[in-house]
Amino acid sequence: MIPIEKNEYYDVTFEDLTHDGAGVAKIEGFPIFVANALPNERAKIKVIKVKKGYAFGKVMELYEESKERIEAPCPIYKQCGGCQLQHLSYKGQLEYKEKQVREVLARIGKLDLETVKVHSTLGMDDPWNYRNKAQVPIGEREGGLVAGFYQQRSHEIIEMEKCLIQQSENDKVVQVIKGICQKYGIRAYNEQKHKGWLRHLMVRYGVTTKEMMVVFITRTNDFPHKKEIMKEITERFPNVKSIVQNINAKRTNVIFGDETKVIWGEEYIYDTIGHVKFAISARSFYQVNPEQTKVLYEKALEYAELTGTESVIDAYCGIGTISLFLAQKAKHVFGVEIVPEAIEDAKRNASLNEITNAEFAVGEAEVVIPKWYKEGNKADIIVVDPPRKGCDEALLRTILEMKPKKVVYVSCNPATLARDLHVLEQGGYRTVEVQPVDMFPHTVHCEAVAKLELIL
Ligand code: SAH
């Protein structure tokens, strides 16, 4: 029996937050998810949708506020949807992320939290203006250009002069380029009509070098007033080192098209994390919060406890970021990654840093690593940093056969981390400690790194 009805009102007390930041209240044990509600808050809610095992509601009146509730600093917080936790104090956010990790490790990972040490989330001292990459859709309103974000659940572009989690330099460049384009009569892309030219602007910022890259994502191959526009941008922003055009002629929500060309300056900008320098191209994957990336990678390095004699595999290595960190302390690192361009970048980054003990291979981790193992290549330590869906079963099986003495698991999804830790625990590993790291303040995204040791 479902104890609630659609369109009815109920007085509830929220107990928890879901992984996507909604408040959870229960009526006779039946969970109701309500946006913008925090644990310990009392409210009158209206039930708006009822499913088999849960329901959705909305707050009609907030009777009692959480002491962690704050006024979201961003004026467009509710319309945008890019952040989900600005109404929760930063301390509350860090606690929420730790709790989330603990909860899934116990429930899905079946770990005993008396023996596994789960640390407090490592947060930022100043958790604002951290994103080094802006990807901004361009539209038109009453003849003028707008640069901003898609309003939640719509395709309307809302003007955004400032994003509080974005490097302010990126916002400034977007606004100025918008003005320059406007001056030269550049037309924004129109989705419905599939007409117009400028679809998105992307800006990347190398925080340590201050170098910037601007990418124009356009519908067609031409570039009206190219010379004048390049001149104005580079005069105004001398730290713009690279201007790139990406052409996306398709009717699609996907931002980038297949063709990318440098139209002014360099192909790469540079940034450093710790002692490692990275070349970043328009299409390279690069972590968006470099300050916290350093914290995360240092933790991974610490957990690996390298002495200089170890052979290490870095699975899901991307552009080799973790591999190059590890290579400084290991005998040899083998990185594996599915995207060929990322492996090209990884190799370039290795030589850029004169790192000669790191090798990179293109392929699926779950295919390449078992093949290495069959050929007799074993690692002392395996580091994995899979996408949200976690590690492939075949990879976990190979780890259990290969028996590296340590596994360091870097995860962007606590639920799949917990699932995979359970498999590794069943196969003879023990999770020693887990460190949540806040890579994306004010959003619900939660990153964690776990250290496992072979005990059997
Ligand atoms: N360690 C890197 C990247 C982590 S993101 C960093 O910190 O920057 C996860 C990476 O896994 C992505 O680069 C993605 O392309 C890659 N990937 C996804 N599925 C894969 C698979 N089956 N085998 C190998 N790599 C994969």
mmCIF file of C-alpha atoms in Angstrom, residues 41 45 95 151 179 211 294 379 403:
data_model
loop_
_atom_site.group_PDB
_atom_site.id
_atom_site.type_symbol
_atom_site.label_atom_id
_atom_site.label_comp_id
_atom_site.label_asym_id
_atom_site.label_seq_id
_atom_site.Cartn_x
_atom_site.Cartn_y
_atom_site.Cartn_z
ATOM 1 C CA GLU A 41 14.152 20.890 7.760
ATOM 2 C CA ILE A 45 5.054 19.594 0.793
ATOM 3 C CA GLU A 95 29.965 16.556 5.204
ATOM 4 C CA GLN A 151 17.720 27.389 -18.812
ATOM 5 C CA GLY A 179 30.760 42.267 -27.792
ATOM 6 C CA GLU A 211 47.690 31.217 -20.890
ATOM 7 C CA LYS A 294 46.728 18.145 -7.419
ATOM 8 C CA ALA A 379 52.293 -4.885 -12.131
ATOM 9 C CA LYS A 403 47.411 -9.861 -7.629
#
